């Protein structure tokens, strides 16, 4: 009997495991059925949002791993509810619900059908169209204000001319009554001369106003060029040993460990050492800066954004210093932010010039973040992490709604967060041709209104700089 005791214990353990597994499967099935019934009831009652939540929970209960399969009855109802939910979003768009639905489609790809995919694309296209319509409305309002201002100026000039004419006629009439006929011609000539001088003065004032407006419009471009020069003066003040470099006195970081701080979760300097620059390292960074400057000029030429590379890189460097990033690391940020849009060089130039894009063309354009690698092969391995983060992740948003990886908050590398702010600020403050002269303070205010996209620490640093 004692000899068979281990064997009996083994049999008992096997039986217990079998019963537990059966119980667990039964519990999971019952829970899935309850969610399924709730989803059906809510759907029949027209409560689409409630049905959407319950059918999603039913799928999550039944599919606890990648190997699990969603039951056919759950899958059929899920497709119906998701399709109805998408049609509801077409009529009344809700960004949070749409993002949640797309995330669920990635989690449960078996739910996706060609009709669901088509509805998702239609909604995305509708959102883009709404944004373009809003932009067009702003442009129309700007043009209307310009026209109203021009009409007011013309009206004032016409009124002044008319008043001068009336004054001239009244003076002429008085002269005719008071003076003799032989003095009439001389007096009339004098009054005409005075009137001409007055009109000429008015025209001169109008021309001067136009010149002031044109000079104000050109002022931004001049300031950008001056800032680029001032940036290099600032580099010289922060590190005297780099005064002799031709491209901004750029120095480098000399350890892979140090460079990895570009993606850390705080703005502190950490334990990054300040090594002594060797002649070889200085030459390496000098060559890297020159190559980045040339590549940045090519990117600006292809995208049609004059001086964008210089303007953004200068602002990125200032923000990095303001945020407490070490001098060496800030220099590498400076180089990386000249070429963060290198992926555009792999996009069809005609696509970049197109005014109206199809959905397929828009998706192709959004791939530029992932196409930069082939143009950055000249970057030394020790600096690759920063350059790669700058090129791939500069469209990530703080709430995770960005692309291409949907990172959020501290998950986004520092360089990407800084470029996100600098690029948007440069775009806002440069579009004076249709924004009615948006100043820097207004541009910063627009960024502050979107904490879901931009890092508020970076925006606070930007406010201190400008």
Short mmCIF file of C-alpha atoms in Angstrom, two decimals:
data_model
loop_
_atom_site.label_atom_id
_atom_site.label_comp_id
_atom_site.label_asym_id
_atom_site.label_seq_id
_atom_site.Cartn_x
_atom_site.Cartn_y
_atom_site.Cartn_z
CA UNK A 1 0.00 0.00 0.00
CA UNK A 2 2.85 2.38 0.90
CA UNK A 3 4.56 1.62 -2.38
CA UNK A 4 1.51 2.78 -4.35
CA UNK A 5 1.09 5.98 -2.37
CA UNK A 6 3.25 8.22 -4.66
CA UNK A 7 1.41 6.85 -7.67
CA UNK A 8 -1.95 7.68 -6.10
CA UNK A 9 -0.79 11.23 -5.27
CA UNK A 10 0.28 11.73 -8.88
CA UNK A 11 -3.13 10.59 -10.13
CA UNK A 12 -4.87 12.99 -7.71
CA UNK A 13 -2.73 15.95 -8.92
CA UNK A 14 -3.53 15.19 -12.57
CA UNK A 15 -7.23 14.98 -11.81
CA UNK A 16 -7.13 18.27 -9.87
CA UNK A 17 -5.36 20.05 -12.73
CA UNK A 18 -7.88 18.74 -15.25
CA UNK A 19 -10.85 19.85 -13.14
CA UNK A 20 -9.26 23.32 -12.63
CA UNK A 21 -8.69 23.77 -16.37
CA UNK A 22 -12.27 22.77 -17.17
CA UNK A 23 -13.57 25.16 -14.53
CA UNK A 24 -11.43 28.01 -15.87
CA UNK A 25 -12.56 27.45 -19.45
CA UNK A 26 -16.18 27.31 -18.30
CA UNK A 27 -15.76 30.55 -16.35
CA UNK A 28 -14.16 32.28 -19.33
CA UNK A 29 -16.92 31.04 -21.62
CA UNK A 30 -19.67 32.20 -19.23
CA UNK A 31 -18.02 35.64 -18.87
CA UNK A 32 -17.71 35.94 -22.64
CA UNK A 33 -21.37 34.96 -23.07
CA UNK A 34 -22.48 37.60 -20.57
CA UNK A 35 -20.56 40.34 -22.38
CA UNK A 36 -21.92 39.05 -25.70
CA UNK A 37 -25.51 39.19 -24.42
CA UNK A 38 -24.98 42.71 -23.07
CA UNK A 39 -23.56 43.78 -26.43
CA UNK A 40 -26.54 42.29 -28.32
CA UNK A 41 -29.04 43.96 -25.97
CA UNK A 42 -27.33 47.35 -26.18
CA UNK A 43 -27.08 47.08 -29.99
CA UNK A 44 -30.80 46.22 -30.29
CA UNK A 45 -31.62 49.23 -28.08
CA UNK A 46 -29.55 51.51 -30.31
CA UNK A 47 -26.88 52.07 -27.63
CA UNK A 48 -23.95 51.69 -30.01
CA UNK A 49 -21.23 52.97 -27.62
CA UNK A 50 -22.30 50.54 -24.88
CA UNK A 51 -22.49 47.68 -27.39
CA UNK A 52 -19.00 48.61 -28.66
CA UNK A 53 -17.52 48.43 -25.14
CA UNK A 54 -19.18 45.07 -24.29
CA UNK A 55 -18.29 43.32 -27.55
CA UNK A 56 -14.66 44.49 -27.10
CA UNK A 57 -14.62 43.03 -23.58
CA UNK A 58 -16.09 39.77 -24.93
CA UNK A 59 -13.19 39.52 -27.42
CA UNK A 60 -10.60 40.36 -24.75
CA UNK A 61 -11.98 37.62 -22.47
CA UNK A 62 -11.88 34.98 -25.20
CA UNK A 63 -8.52 36.03 -26.64
CA UNK A 64 -6.05 36.16 -23.77
CA UNK A 65 -3.08 35.28 -25.99
CA UNK A 66 -2.10 35.50 -29.68
CA UNK A 67 -2.88 31.79 -30.13
CA UNK A 68 -6.48 32.13 -28.92
CA UNK A 69 -9.25 32.48 -31.51
CA UNK A 70 -12.28 34.74 -31.15
CA UNK A 71 -15.46 32.60 -31.44
CA UNK A 72 -17.37 32.98 -34.68
CA UNK A 73 -20.56 34.31 -33.03
CA UNK A 74 -18.56 36.98 -31.18
CA UNK A 75 -16.63 37.88 -34.35
CA UNK A 76 -19.80 38.30 -36.45
CA UNK A 77 -21.44 40.61 -33.90
CA UNK A 78 -18.16 42.51 -33.40
CA UNK A 79 -17.91 43.30 -37.12
CA UNK A 80 -21.52 44.51 -37.18
CA UNK A 81 -21.07 46.74 -34.12
CA UNK A 82 -17.69 48.14 -35.31
CA UNK A 83 -19.15 48.92 -38.71
CA UNK A 84 -22.13 50.69 -37.11
CA UNK A 85 -19.82 52.58 -34.72
CA UNK A 86 -17.74 53.85 -37.66
CA UNK A 87 -20.86 55.07 -39.45
CA UNK A 88 -21.86 56.85 -36.25
CA UNK A 89 -18.42 58.52 -36.08
CA UNK A 90 -18.84 59.69 -39.68
CA UNK A 91 -21.91 61.66 -38.61
CA UNK A 92 -20.60 62.79 -35.21
CA UNK A 93 -16.79 62.58 -35.01
CA UNK A 94 -15.13 61.91 -31.62
CA UNK A 95 -11.34 61.71 -31.71
CA UNK A 96 -10.99 59.60 -28.53
CA UNK A 97 -13.55 57.01 -29.73
CA UNK A 98 -11.93 56.83 -33.15
CA UNK A 99 -8.45 56.28 -31.71
CA UNK A 100 -9.81 53.57 -29.37
CA UNK A 101 -11.53 51.83 -32.29
CA UNK A 102 -8.39 51.82 -34.42
CA UNK A 103 -6.37 50.48 -31.48
CA UNK A 104 -8.86 47.64 -31.03
CA UNK A 105 -8.64 46.81 -34.74
CA UNK A 106 -4.88 46.41 -34.33
CA UNK A 107 -5.44 44.16 -31.28
CA UNK A 108 -8.13 42.08 -33.02
CA UNK A 109 -7.18 42.13 -36.73
CA UNK A 110 -9.68 39.36 -37.47
CA UNK A 111 -12.50 41.90 -36.94
CA UNK A 112 -11.24 44.03 -39.82
CA UNK A 113 -13.01 43.77 -43.15
CA UNK A 114 -12.68 45.68 -46.39
CA UNK A 115 -15.78 47.72 -45.52
CA UNK A 116 -14.43 48.58 -42.05
CA UNK A 117 -11.07 49.56 -43.56
CA UNK A 118 -12.86 51.75 -46.10
CA UNK A 119 -14.88 53.48 -43.36
CA UNK A 120 -11.73 54.14 -41.32
CA UNK A 121 -10.02 55.73 -44.33
CA UNK A 122 -13.09 57.83 -45.09
CA UNK A 123 -13.14 59.19 -41.54
CA UNK A 124 -9.40 59.96 -41.65
CA UNK A 125 -9.88 61.76 -44.97
CA UNK A 126 -12.85 63.66 -43.51
CA UNK A 127 -10.72 64.84 -40.56
CA UNK A 128 -7.99 66.05 -42.92
CA UNK A 129 -10.56 67.80 -45.10
CA UNK A 130 -12.06 69.57 -42.07
CA UNK A 131 -8.60 70.81 -41.08
CA UNK A 132 -7.96 72.12 -44.59
CA UNK A 133 -11.36 73.82 -44.61
CA UNK A 134 -10.54 75.53 -41.33
CA UNK A 135 -7.21 76.74 -42.74
CA UNK A 136 -8.92 78.00 -45.89
CA UNK A 137 -11.45 79.88 -43.77
CA UNK A 138 -8.63 81.60 -41.84
CA UNK A 139 -7.02 82.62 -45.13
CA UNK A 140 -10.31 84.01 -46.43
CA UNK A 141 -10.81 86.03 -43.25
CA UNK A 142 -7.29 87.42 -43.61
CA UNK A 143 -7.88 88.45 -47.22
CA UNK A 144 -11.19 90.04 -46.21
CA UNK A 145 -9.48 92.13 -43.52
CA UNK A 146 -6.82 93.25 -46.01
CA UNK A 147 -9.53 94.25 -48.49
CA UNK A 148 -11.45 96.15 -45.81
CA UNK A 149 -8.27 97.96 -44.74
CA UNK A 150 -7.52 98.89 -48.37
CA UNK A 151 -11.06 100.14 -48.92
CA UNK A 152 -10.88 102.23 -45.74
CA UNK A 153 -7.58 103.77 -46.85
CA UNK A 154 -8.95 104.56 -50.31
CA UNK A 155 -12.07 106.07 -48.77
CA UNK A 156 -10.02 108.29 -46.46
CA UNK A 157 -7.84 109.49 -49.34
CA UNK A 158 -10.90 110.20 -51.48
CA UNK A 159 -12.54 112.10 -48.64
CA UNK A 160 -9.44 114.21 -48.06
CA UNK A 161 -9.15 115.01 -51.76
CA UNK A 162 -12.81 115.96 -51.89
CA UNK A 163 -12.44 118.20 -48.83
CA UNK A 164 -9.43 119.91 -50.39
CA UNK A 165 -11.39 120.44 -53.57
CA UNK A 166 -14.28 122.03 -51.71
CA UNK A 167 -11.94 124.26 -49.73
CA UNK A 168 -10.26 125.29 -52.95
CA UNK A 169 -13.58 126.17 -54.58
CA UNK A 170 -14.72 128.20 -51.57
CA UNK A 171 -11.41 130.09 -51.48
CA UNK A 172 -11.61 130.73 -55.21
CA UNK A 173 -15.12 132.10 -54.86
CA UNK A 174 -14.04 134.48 -52.11
CA UNK A 175 -11.09 135.64 -54.21
CA UNK A 176 -13.31 136.29 -57.20
CA UNK A 177 -15.60 138.53 -55.12
CA UNK A 178 -12.78 140.41 -53.40
CA UNK A 179 -10.20 140.83 -56.14
CA UNK A 180 -10.31 142.42 -59.49
CA UNK A 181 -10.39 140.46 -62.76
CA UNK A 182 -6.69 141.11 -63.46
CA UNK A 183 -5.71 139.39 -60.19
CA UNK A 184 -8.04 136.40 -60.71
CA UNK A 185 -5.69 134.24 -62.78
CA UNK A 186 -2.78 134.63 -60.37
CA UNK A 187 -4.89 133.65 -57.37
CA UNK A 188 -6.38 130.68 -59.15
CA UNK A 189 -2.97 129.38 -60.13
CA UNK A 190 -1.79 129.65 -56.54
CA UNK A 191 -4.76 127.69 -55.20
CA UNK A 192 -4.30 124.98 -57.80
CA UNK A 193 -0.66 124.72 -56.84
CA UNK A 194 -1.56 124.36 -53.15
CA UNK A 195 -4.15 121.68 -53.94
CA UNK A 196 -1.62 119.70 -56.00
CA UNK A 197 0.89 119.90 -53.16
CA UNK A 198 -1.76 118.59 -50.70
CA UNK A 199 -2.70 115.70 -52.95
CA UNK A 200 0.97 114.86 -53.49
CA UNK A 201 1.48 114.88 -49.71
CA UNK A 202 -1.43 112.48 -49.24
CA UNK A 203 -0.06 110.15 -51.90
CA UNK A 204 3.36 110.30 -50.23
CA UNK A 205 1.83 109.33 -46.87
CA UNK A 206 0.04 106.36 -48.47
CA UNK A 207 3.27 105.21 -50.16
CA UNK A 208 5.14 105.48 -46.84
CA UNK A 209 2.50 103.32 -45.15
CA UNK A 210 2.90 100.70 -47.85
CA UNK A 211 6.69 100.76 -47.41
CA UNK A 212 6.30 100.29 -43.66
CA UNK A 213 4.08 97.24 -44.21
CA UNK A 214 6.54 95.72 -46.71
CA UNK A 215 9.49 96.32 -44.37
CA UNK A 216 7.60 94.73 -41.50
CA UNK A 217 6.93 91.68 -43.64
CA UNK A 218 10.64 91.41 -44.51
CA UNK A 219 11.78 91.99 -40.95
CA UNK A 220 11.24 88.38 -39.96
CA UNK A 221 13.58 87.09 -42.64
CA UNK A 222 16.30 89.53 -41.55
CA UNK A 223 15.88 88.56 -37.89
CA UNK A 224 16.26 84.88 -38.81
CA UNK A 225 19.57 85.57 -40.51
CA UNK A 226 20.78 87.66 -37.58
CA UNK A 227 19.76 84.96 -35.12
CA UNK A 228 21.78 82.41 -37.03
CA UNK A 229 24.87 84.59 -36.59
CA UNK A 230 24.04 85.21 -32.93
CA UNK A 231 23.72 81.47 -32.35
CA UNK A 232 27.34 80.94 -33.30
CA UNK A 233 28.39 83.83 -31.03
CA UNK A 234 26.53 82.10 -28.23
CA UNK A 235 28.39 78.88 -28.96
CA UNK A 236 31.67 80.73 -28.60
CA UNK A 237 30.62 82.19 -25.23
CA UNK A 238 29.55 78.82 -23.85
CA UNK A 239 32.74 76.99 -24.85
CA UNK A 240 35.84 79.03 -25.57
CA UNK A 241 37.81 76.04 -26.81
CA UNK A 242 35.54 75.75 -29.88
CA UNK A 243 35.90 79.38 -31.06
CA UNK A 244 37.94 78.38 -34.12
CA UNK A 245 35.39 76.01 -35.70
CA UNK A 246 33.82 77.28 -38.91
CA UNK A 247 30.38 75.72 -38.39
CA UNK A 248 29.12 77.03 -35.05
CA UNK A 249 32.06 75.78 -32.94
CA UNK A 250 30.58 72.32 -32.77
CA UNK A 251 32.02 69.90 -30.23
CA UNK A 252 30.89 66.36 -29.61
CA UNK A 253 29.99 63.77 -27.13
CA UNK A 254 32.57 61.05 -26.89
CA UNK A 255 30.84 58.08 -25.31
CA UNK A 256 27.86 55.97 -26.41
CA UNK A 257 26.60 56.05 -22.82
CA UNK A 258 26.48 59.84 -22.85
CA UNK A 259 24.60 60.10 -26.11
CA UNK A 260 21.92 57.71 -24.92
CA UNK A 261 20.78 60.43 -22.51
CA UNK A 262 19.00 62.02 -25.49
CA UNK A 263 16.06 59.69 -24.83
CA UNK A 264 16.06 59.82 -21.02
CA UNK A 265 13.01 60.78 -18.99
CA UNK A 266 14.30 63.99 -17.34
CA UNK A 267 15.86 67.28 -18.41
CA UNK A 268 18.73 67.06 -15.93
CA UNK A 269 22.31 66.69 -17.11
CA UNK A 270 22.75 63.36 -15.35
CA UNK A 271 26.25 62.06 -14.93
CA UNK A 272 27.50 62.89 -18.44
CA UNK A 273 31.26 63.62 -18.21
CA UNK A 274 32.96 66.48 -20.02
CA UNK A 275 35.95 64.75 -21.69
CA UNK A 276 38.85 66.66 -23.15
CA UNK A 277 38.44 66.96 -26.92
CA UNK A 278 41.15 65.35 -28.95
CA UNK A 279 42.16 66.84 -32.31
CA UNK A 280 40.70 63.78 -34.03
CA UNK A 281 37.34 64.22 -32.30
CA UNK A 282 37.19 67.92 -33.11
CA UNK A 283 37.90 67.20 -36.76
CA UNK A 284 35.25 64.47 -36.78
CA UNK A 285 32.56 66.84 -35.49
CA UNK A 286 33.70 69.62 -37.83
CA UNK A 287 33.25 67.28 -40.80
CA UNK A 288 29.89 66.06 -39.43
CA UNK A 289 28.60 69.63 -39.10
CA UNK A 290 29.67 70.51 -42.66
CA UNK A 291 27.92 67.43 -44.06
CA UNK A 292 24.75 68.17 -42.05
CA UNK A 293 24.72 71.76 -43.31
CA UNK A 294 25.00 70.62 -46.94
CA UNK A 295 22.31 67.97 -46.49
CA UNK A 296 20.05 70.48 -44.71
CA UNK A 297 20.35 72.88 -47.66
CA UNK A 298 19.31 70.06 -50.03
CA UNK A 299 16.30 69.25 -47.84
CA UNK A 300 15.20 72.92 -47.79
CA UNK A 301 15.54 73.13 -51.58
CA UNK A 302 13.40 70.00 -52.12
CA UNK A 303 10.71 71.00 -49.62
CA UNK A 304 10.67 74.67 -50.64
CA UNK A 305 11.22 75.89 -47.05
CA UNK A 306 13.91 78.55 -47.22
CA UNK A 307 16.40 78.50 -44.31
CA UNK A 308 14.22 76.01 -42.37
CA UNK A 309 17.24 73.84 -41.53
CA UNK A 310 19.25 76.75 -40.11
CA UNK A 311 16.33 78.30 -38.24
CA UNK A 312 15.20 75.08 -36.56
CA UNK A 313 18.72 73.88 -35.66
CA UNK A 314 19.60 77.24 -34.10
CA UNK A 315 16.42 77.22 -31.99
CA UNK A 316 16.96 73.57 -30.97
CA UNK A 317 20.44 74.42 -29.71
CA UNK A 318 19.17 77.38 -27.64
CA UNK A 319 16.34 75.28 -26.17
CA UNK A 320 18.74 72.47 -25.28
CA UNK A 321 21.06 74.86 -23.42
CA UNK A 322 18.07 76.48 -21.66
CA UNK A 323 16.80 73.06 -20.56
CA UNK A 324 20.14 72.24 -18.91
CA UNK A 325 21.51 69.83 -21.52
CA UNK A 326 25.31 69.74 -21.59
CA UNK A 327 27.19 71.74 -24.18
CA UNK A 328 28.54 68.70 -26.05
CA UNK A 329 25.16 67.02 -26.30
CA UNK A 330 23.53 70.29 -27.36
CA UNK A 331 26.03 70.49 -30.26
CA UNK A 332 25.01 67.03 -31.48
CA UNK A 333 21.34 68.14 -31.21
CA UNK A 334 22.30 71.14 -33.38
CA UNK A 335 23.69 68.86 -36.10
CA UNK A 336 20.79 66.37 -35.95
CA UNK A 337 18.15 69.10 -36.20
CA UNK A 338 19.62 70.29 -39.51
CA UNK A 339 18.77 66.92 -41.15
CA UNK A 340 15.71 65.62 -39.24
CA UNK A 341 13.59 65.80 -42.43
CA UNK A 342 16.10 63.89 -44.59
CA UNK A 343 13.38 61.35 -45.44
CA UNK A 344 11.79 63.90 -47.79
CA UNK A 345 14.71 63.32 -50.16
CA UNK A 346 13.28 59.83 -50.85
CA UNK A 347 9.82 61.21 -51.68
CA UNK A 348 8.80 61.99 -55.27
CA UNK A 349 9.47 65.75 -55.76
CA UNK A 350 6.22 66.13 -57.68
CA UNK A 351 4.36 64.78 -54.63
CA UNK A 352 5.94 67.48 -52.43
CA UNK A 353 4.72 70.19 -54.84
CA UNK A 354 1.16 68.83 -55.17
CA UNK A 355 -1.61 70.96 -53.66
CA UNK A 356 -4.27 68.23 -53.49
CA UNK A 357 -3.22 64.77 -52.30
CA UNK A 358 -5.04 61.46 -52.47
CA UNK A 359 -5.17 59.25 -49.39
CA UNK A 360 -2.50 57.01 -50.87
CA UNK A 361 -0.25 59.99 -51.64
CA UNK A 362 -0.74 61.35 -48.13
CA UNK A 363 0.29 58.00 -46.63
CA UNK A 364 3.37 58.00 -48.86
CA UNK A 365 4.26 61.51 -47.69
CA UNK A 366 3.90 60.50 -44.03
CA UNK A 367 6.48 57.75 -44.56
CA UNK A 368 9.31 60.30 -44.71
CA UNK A 369 10.16 59.70 -41.02
CA UNK A 370 11.15 56.12 -41.85
CA UNK A 371 13.13 56.96 -45.01
CA UNK A 372 15.90 59.09 -43.53
CA UNK A 373 18.33 56.29 -42.70
CA UNK A 374 19.75 55.90 -46.20
CA UNK A 375 20.71 59.61 -46.25
CA UNK A 376 22.40 59.55 -42.81
CA UNK A 377 25.00 56.88 -43.41
CA UNK A 378 27.77 59.44 -42.85
CA UNK A 379 26.80 59.83 -39.16
CA UNK A 380 29.34 58.18 -36.78
CA UNK A 381 28.02 55.25 -34.77
CA UNK A 382 28.42 57.06 -31.44
CA UNK A 383 25.95 59.76 -32.56
CA UNK A 384 23.51 57.51 -34.40
CA UNK A 385 20.92 57.23 -31.58
CA UNK A 386 20.31 60.99 -31.49
CA UNK A 387 20.13 61.34 -35.30
CA UNK A 388 17.76 58.35 -35.58
CA UNK A 389 15.46 59.68 -32.82
CA UNK A 390 15.40 63.11 -34.48
CA UNK A 391 14.53 61.74 -37.92
CA UNK A 392 11.97 59.07 -36.93
CA UNK A 393 10.20 60.46 -33.88
CA UNK A 394 9.83 64.22 -34.43
CA UNK A 395 6.09 63.78 -35.16
CA UNK A 396 5.31 61.99 -31.87
CA UNK A 397 2.79 63.72 -29.56
CA UNK A 398 2.80 63.93 -25.76
CA UNK A 399 -0.55 62.08 -25.51
CA UNK A 400 0.56 59.21 -27.75
CA UNK A 401 -1.50 60.31 -30.78
CA UNK A 402 1.56 60.98 -32.95
CA UNK A 403 3.43 58.79 -35.40
CA UNK A 404 5.04 56.47 -36.27
CA UNK A 405 5.15 54.60 -32.91
CA UNK A 406 2.54 56.43 -30.83
CA UNK A 407 4.94 57.16 -27.97
CA UNK A 408 3.75 59.40 -25.16
CA UNK A 409 5.27 61.70 -22.53
CA UNK A 410 8.73 60.72 -21.29
CA UNK A 411 8.80 57.81 -23.75
CA UNK A 412 9.58 60.35 -26.48
CA UNK A 413 13.33 61.17 -26.66
CA UNK A 414 14.39 64.69 -25.70
CA UNK A 415 15.67 65.56 -29.19
CA UNK A 416 12.30 64.61 -30.74
CA UNK A 417 10.32 66.68 -28.20
CA UNK A 418 12.51 69.73 -28.75
CA UNK A 419 12.34 69.50 -32.57
CA UNK A 420 8.53 69.07 -32.36
CA UNK A 421 8.26 72.48 -30.65
CA UNK A 422 10.99 74.23 -32.68
CA UNK A 423 9.63 73.02 -36.05
CA UNK A 424 6.04 74.07 -35.25
CA UNK A 425 7.12 77.46 -33.85
CA UNK A 426 9.23 78.16 -36.96
CA UNK A 427 6.31 77.19 -39.22
CA UNK A 428 3.83 79.41 -37.34
CA UNK A 429 6.08 82.47 -37.18
CA UNK A 430 7.14 82.15 -40.85
CA UNK A 431 3.68 82.01 -42.49
CA UNK A 432 3.15 85.73 -42.59
CA UNK A 433 1.85 85.73 -46.17
CA UNK A 434 -1.56 84.46 -45.05
CA UNK A 435 -1.64 84.70 -41.23
CA UNK A 436 -1.69 88.48 -41.01
CA UNK A 437 1.72 88.91 -39.38
CA UNK A 438 1.54 86.37 -36.51
CA UNK A 439 4.13 87.46 -33.94
CA UNK A 440 6.28 85.19 -31.79
CA UNK A 441 4.15 85.58 -28.69
CA UNK A 442 1.03 84.53 -30.60
CA UNK A 443 2.87 81.53 -32.03
CA UNK A 444 3.93 80.42 -28.53
CA UNK A 445 0.36 80.89 -27.30
CA UNK A 446 -0.91 78.55 -30.02
CA UNK A 447 1.60 75.89 -28.92
CA UNK A 448 0.60 76.31 -25.25
CA UNK A 449 -3.01 75.58 -26.21
CA UNK A 450 -2.02 72.06 -27.27
CA UNK A 451 -0.39 70.30 -24.27
CA UNK A 452 -1.49 66.99 -25.78
CA UNK A 453 1.05 67.55 -28.58
CA UNK A 454 3.89 69.68 -27.21
CA UNK A 455 6.09 69.29 -24.10
CA UNK A 456 5.22 72.22 -21.81
CA UNK A 457 8.76 72.30 -20.33
CA UNK A 458 10.13 72.96 -23.81
CA UNK A 459 7.48 75.64 -24.43
CA UNK A 460 8.38 77.37 -21.14
CA UNK A 461 12.03 77.40 -22.24
CA UNK A 462 10.94 78.84 -25.60
CA UNK A 463 9.05 81.66 -23.84
CA UNK A 464 12.20 82.57 -21.90
CA UNK A 465 14.28 82.64 -25.10
CA UNK A 466 12.00 84.85 -27.21
#
